[in-house]
């Protein structure tokens, strides 16, 4: 199944986009909304750039994490009940 992740940090106008393959359980678990606020936050753009893995677990309120060789970041999420995992590739840029 196609997986997509979009991340924005408003204060620096940095946008990251990642695309790849993922598995949601149940298959109807399509969208998760949350924040990254823990882990290697000084290196967050490197964690979301290149290839990496993302995981999520929700019981209405849950937790998400993204990881690659640059580190791991995570934070709380809101979503439907379920689990998700994905392997994606992407990058970050600053927008005007």
PDB file of N, CA and C in Angstrom, residues 25-78:
ATOM      1  N   UNK A  25      -2.923  -1.639   9.899  1.00  0.00           N
ATOM      2  CA  UNK A  25      -3.778  -2.687  10.470  1.00  0.00           C
ATOM      3  C   UNK A  25      -4.748  -2.021  11.416  1.00  0.00           C
ATOM      4  N   UNK A  26      -6.036  -2.009  11.146  1.00  0.00           N
ATOM      5  CA  UNK A  26      -6.722  -2.593   9.997  1.00  0.00           C
ATOM      6  C   UNK A  26      -6.449  -1.794   8.727  1.00  0.00           C
ATOM      7  N   UNK A  27      -6.785  -2.355   7.561  1.00  0.00           N
ATOM      8  CA  UNK A  27      -6.510  -1.680   6.293  1.00  0.00           C
ATOM      9  C   UNK A  27      -7.222  -0.339   6.142  1.00  0.00           C
ATOM     10  N   UNK A  28      -8.252  -0.064   6.928  1.00  0.00           N
ATOM     11  CA  UNK A  28      -8.978   1.207   6.844  1.00  0.00           C
ATOM     12  C   UNK A  28      -8.292   2.333   7.606  1.00  0.00           C
ATOM     13  N   UNK A  29      -7.228   2.047   8.334  1.00  0.00           N
ATOM     14  CA  UNK A  29      -6.483   3.071   9.073  1.00  0.00           C
ATOM     15  C   UNK A  29      -5.659   3.870   8.070  1.00  0.00           C
ATOM     16  N   UNK A  30      -6.206   4.999   7.626  1.00  0.00           N
ATOM     17  CA  UNK A  30      -5.596   5.709   6.510  1.00  0.00           C
ATOM     18  C   UNK A  30      -4.820   6.952   6.915  1.00  0.00           C
ATOM     19  N   UNK A  31      -5.268   7.695   7.915  1.00  0.00           N
ATOM     20  CA  UNK A  31      -4.646   8.985   8.234  1.00  0.00           C
ATOM     21  C   UNK A  31      -4.354   9.078   9.727  1.00  0.00           C
ATOM     22  N   UNK A  32      -3.167   9.549  10.039  1.00  0.00           N
ATOM     23  CA  UNK A  32      -2.777   9.820  11.415  1.00  0.00           C
ATOM     24  C   UNK A  32      -2.261  11.256  11.475  1.00  0.00           C
ATOM     25  N   UNK A  33      -2.664  11.998  12.479  1.00  0.00           N
ATOM     26  CA  UNK A  33      -2.225  13.385  12.651  1.00  0.00           C
ATOM     27  C   UNK A  33      -1.530  13.492  14.004  1.00  0.00           C
ATOM     28  N   UNK A  34      -0.345  14.111  14.005  1.00  0.00           N
ATOM     29  CA  UNK A  34       0.363  14.238  15.273  1.00  0.00           C
ATOM     30  C   UNK A  34       1.527  15.192  15.178  1.00  0.00           C
ATOM     31  N   UNK A  35       2.324  15.205  16.219  1.00  0.00           N
ATOM     32  CA  UNK A  35       3.504  16.070  16.292  1.00  0.00           C
ATOM     33  C   UNK A  35       4.727  15.230  16.634  1.00  0.00           C
ATOM     34  N   UNK A  36       5.882  15.715  16.210  1.00  0.00           N
ATOM     35  CA  UNK A  36       7.154  15.153  16.663  1.00  0.00           C
ATOM     36  C   UNK A  36       7.684  16.084  17.731  1.00  0.00           C
ATOM     37  N   UNK A  37       7.881  15.561  18.932  1.00  0.00           N
ATOM     38  CA  UNK A  37       8.383  16.402  20.020  1.00  0.00           C
ATOM     39  C   UNK A  37       9.338  15.667  20.954  1.00  0.00           C
ATOM     40  N   UNK A  38       9.788  14.479  20.554  1.00  0.00           N
ATOM     41  CA  UNK A  38      10.745  13.757  21.401  1.00  0.00           C
ATOM     42  C   UNK A  38      11.776  13.060  20.520  1.00  0.00           C
ATOM     43  N   UNK A  39      12.878  12.720  21.123  1.00  0.00           N
ATOM     44  CA  UNK A  39      13.960  12.069  20.390  1.00  0.00           C
ATOM     45  C   UNK A  39      15.003  13.076  19.954  1.00  0.00           C
ATOM     46  N   UNK A  40      15.646  12.794  18.849  1.00  0.00           N
ATOM     47  CA  UNK A  40      16.750  13.602  18.339  1.00  0.00           C
ATOM     48  C   UNK A  40      16.222  14.816  17.568  1.00  0.00           C
ATOM     49  N   UNK A  41      15.532  15.729  18.265  1.00  0.00           N
ATOM     50  CA  UNK A  41      14.853  16.852  17.610  1.00  0.00           C
ATOM     51  C   UNK A  41      15.819  17.868  16.984  1.00  0.00           C
ATOM     52  N   UNK A  42      17.059  17.944  17.424  1.00  0.00           N
ATOM     53  CA  UNK A  42      18.023  18.849  16.804  1.00  0.00           C
ATOM     54  C   UNK A  42      18.425  18.362  15.413  1.00  0.00           C
ATOM     55  N   UNK A  43      18.121  17.121  15.108  1.00  0.00           N
ATOM     56  CA  UNK A  43      18.511  16.495  13.853  1.00  0.00           C
ATOM     57  C   UNK A  43      17.275  16.015  13.077  1.00  0.00           C
ATOM     58  N   UNK A  44      16.105  16.609  13.336  1.00  0.00           N
ATOM     59  CA  UNK A  44      14.854  16.065  12.804  1.00  0.00           C
ATOM     60  C   UNK A  44      14.787  16.066  11.284  1.00  0.00           C
ATOM     61  N   UNK A  45      15.361  17.082  10.612  1.00  0.00           N
ATOM     62  CA  UNK A  45      15.290  17.089   9.148  1.00  0.00           C
ATOM     63  C   UNK A  45      16.116  15.962   8.543  1.00  0.00           C
ATOM     64  N   UNK A  46      17.220  15.601   9.176  1.00  0.00           N
ATOM     65  CA  UNK A  46      18.014  14.468   8.693  1.00  0.00           C
ATOM     66  C   UNK A  46      17.295  13.146   8.923  1.00  0.00           C
ATOM     67  N   UNK A  47      16.534  13.056  10.007  1.00  0.00           N
ATOM     68  CA  UNK A  47      15.768  11.830  10.277  1.00  0.00           C
ATOM     69  C   UNK A  47      14.682  11.654   9.217  1.00  0.00           C
ATOM     70  N   UNK A  48      14.086  12.753   8.759  1.00  0.00           N
ATOM     71  CA  UNK A  48      13.014  12.667   7.768  1.00  0.00           C
ATOM     72  C   UNK A  48      13.522  12.748   6.330  1.00  0.00           C
ATOM     73  N   UNK A  49      14.820  12.915   6.128  1.00  0.00           N
ATOM     74  CA  UNK A  49      15.393  12.933   4.790  1.00  0.00           C
ATOM     75  C   UNK A  49      15.981  11.566   4.471  1.00  0.00           C
ATOM     76  N   UNK A  50      16.102  11.279   3.204  1.00  0.00           N
ATOM     77  CA  UNK A  50      16.640  10.017   2.731  1.00  0.00           C
ATOM     78  C   UNK A  50      15.639   8.893   3.000  1.00  0.00           C
ATOM     79  N   UNK A  51      16.118   7.698   3.250  1.00  0.00           N
ATOM     80  CA  UNK A  51      15.199   6.581   3.503  1.00  0.00           C
ATOM     81  C   UNK A  51      15.093   6.322   4.992  1.00  0.00           C
ATOM     82  N   UNK A  52      13.934   5.838   5.389  1.00  0.00           N
ATOM     83  CA  UNK A  52      13.726   5.572   6.804  1.00  0.00           C
ATOM     84  C   UNK A  52      12.448   4.796   7.047  1.00  0.00           C
ATOM     85  N   UNK A  53      12.221   4.494   8.294  1.00  0.00           N
ATOM     86  CA  UNK A  53      11.062   3.715   8.729  1.00  0.00           C
ATOM     87  C   UNK A  53      10.200   4.567   9.648  1.00  0.00           C
ATOM     88  N   UNK A  54       8.890   4.394   9.541  1.00  0.00           N
ATOM     89  CA  UNK A  54       7.954   5.061  10.442  1.00  0.00           C
ATOM     90  C   UNK A  54       7.003   4.030  11.009  1.00  0.00           C
ATOM     91  N   UNK A  55       6.631   4.219  12.271  1.00  0.00           N
ATOM     92  CA  UNK A  55       5.730   3.301  12.963  1.00  0.00           C
ATOM     93  C   UNK A  55       4.707   4.109  13.745  1.00  0.00           C
ATOM     94  N   UNK A  56       3.516   3.570  13.888  1.00  0.00           N
ATOM     95  CA  UNK A  56       2.490   4.223  14.686  1.00  0.00           C
ATOM     96  C   UNK A  56       1.601   3.214  15.366  1.00  0.00           C
ATOM     97  N   UNK A  57       1.105   3.575  16.525  1.00  0.00           N
ATOM     98  CA  UNK A  57       0.181   2.741  17.291  1.00  0.00           C
ATOM     99  C   UNK A  57      -0.844   3.659  17.919  1.00  0.00           C
ATOM    100  N   UNK A  58      -2.124   3.372  17.681  1.00  0.00           N
ATOM    101  CA  UNK A  58      -3.175   4.252  18.177  1.00  0.00           C
ATOM    102  C   UNK A  58      -4.331   3.489  18.801  1.00  0.00           C
ATOM    103  N   UNK A  59      -4.796   3.996  19.908  1.00  0.00           N
ATOM    104  CA  UNK A  59      -6.067   3.631  20.508  1.00  0.00           C
ATOM    105  C   UNK A  59      -6.767   4.969  20.718  1.00  0.00           C
ATOM    106  N   UNK A  60      -7.160   5.615  19.624  1.00  0.00           N
ATOM    107  CA  UNK A  60      -7.616   6.997  19.492  1.00  0.00           C
ATOM    108  C   UNK A  60      -6.416   7.931  19.693  1.00  0.00           C
ATOM    109  N   UNK A  61      -5.828   7.985  20.889  1.00  0.00           N
ATOM    110  CA  UNK A  61      -4.581   8.717  21.122  1.00  0.00           C
ATOM    111  C   UNK A  61      -3.459   7.687  21.102  1.00  0.00           C
ATOM    112  N   UNK A  62      -2.373   8.011  20.419  1.00  0.00           N
ATOM    113  CA  UNK A  62      -1.300   7.031  20.293  1.00  0.00           C
ATOM    114  C   UNK A  62       0.060   7.673  20.199  1.00  0.00           C
ATOM    115  N   UNK A  63       0.985   6.962  19.557  1.00  0.00           N
ATOM    116  CA  UNK A  63       2.362   7.411  19.439  1.00  0.00           C
ATOM    117  C   UNK A  63       2.894   7.051  18.057  1.00  0.00           C
ATOM    118  N   UNK A  64       3.705   7.936  17.474  1.00  0.00           N
ATOM    119  CA  UNK A  64       4.354   7.685  16.196  1.00  0.00           C
ATOM    120  C   UNK A  64       5.851   7.870  16.351  1.00  0.00           C
ATOM    121  N   UNK A  65       6.611   7.192  15.508  1.00  0.00           N
ATOM    122  CA  UNK A  65       8.067   7.356  15.519  1.00  0.00           C
ATOM    123  C   UNK A  65       8.593   7.198  14.100  1.00  0.00           C
ATOM    124  N   UNK A  66       9.630   7.965  13.782  1.00  0.00           N
ATOM    125  CA  UNK A  66      10.347   7.838  12.521  1.00  0.00           C
ATOM    126  C   UNK A  66      11.818   7.651  12.842  1.00  0.00           C
ATOM    127  N   UNK A  67      12.476   6.782  12.082  1.00  0.00           N
ATOM    128  CA  UNK A  67      13.870   6.470  12.377  1.00  0.00           C
ATOM    129  C   UNK A  67      14.650   6.194  11.105  1.00  0.00           C
ATOM    130  N   UNK A  68      15.914   6.551  11.114  1.00  0.00           N
ATOM    131  CA  UNK A  68      16.877   6.155  10.091  1.00  0.00           C
ATOM    132  C   UNK A  68      18.259   6.227  10.725  1.00  0.00           C
ATOM    133  N   UNK A  69      19.303   6.183   9.913  1.00  0.00           N
ATOM    134  CA  UNK A  69      20.662   6.178  10.470  1.00  0.00           C
ATOM    135  C   UNK A  69      21.029   7.485  11.166  1.00  0.00           C
ATOM    136  N   UNK A  70      20.239   8.559  10.959  1.00  0.00           N
ATOM    137  CA  UNK A  70      20.502   9.851  11.608  1.00  0.00           C
ATOM    138  C   UNK A  70      19.880   9.969  12.991  1.00  0.00           C
ATOM    139  N   UNK A  71      19.017   9.021  13.367  1.00  0.00           N
ATOM    140  CA  UNK A  71      18.398   9.061  14.682  1.00  0.00           C
ATOM    141  C   UNK A  71      16.939   8.679  14.650  1.00  0.00           C
ATOM    142  N   UNK A  72      16.252   8.968  15.752  1.00  0.00           N
ATOM    143  CA  UNK A  72      14.833   8.635  15.904  1.00  0.00           C
ATOM    144  C   UNK A  72      14.114   9.824  16.522  1.00  0.00           C
ATOM    145  N   UNK A  73      12.924  10.136  15.982  1.00  0.00           N
ATOM    146  CA  UNK A  73      12.059  11.147  16.568  1.00  0.00           C
ATOM    147  C   UNK A  73      10.679  10.544  16.734  1.00  0.00           C
ATOM    148  N   UNK A  74       9.880  11.106  17.639  1.00  0.00           N
ATOM    149  CA  UNK A  74       8.548  10.568  17.875  1.00  0.00           C
ATOM    150  C   UNK A  74       7.655  11.593  18.536  1.00  0.00           C
ATOM    151  N   UNK A  75       6.392  11.190  18.742  1.00  0.00           N
ATOM    152  CA  UNK A  75       5.457  12.073  19.401  1.00  0.00           C
ATOM    153  C   UNK A  75       4.043  11.521  19.390  1.00  0.00           C
ATOM    154  N   UNK A  76       3.128  12.230  20.056  1.00  0.00           N
ATOM    155  CA  UNK A  76       1.746  11.767  20.181  1.00  0.00           C
ATOM    156  C   UNK A  76       0.956  11.944  18.879  1.00  0.00           C
ATOM    157  N   UNK A  77      -0.067  11.117  18.692  1.00  0.00           N
ATOM    158  CA  UNK A  77      -0.909  11.176  17.503  1.00  0.00           C
ATOM    159  C   UNK A  77      -2.379  11.009  17.871  1.00  0.00           C
ATOM    160  N   UNK A  78      -3.229  11.416  16.947  1.00  0.00           N
ATOM    161  CA  UNK A  78      -4.665  11.141  17.003  1.00  0.00           C
ATOM    162  C   UNK A  78      -5.021  10.401  15.726  1.00  0.00           C
TER     163      UNK A  78
END
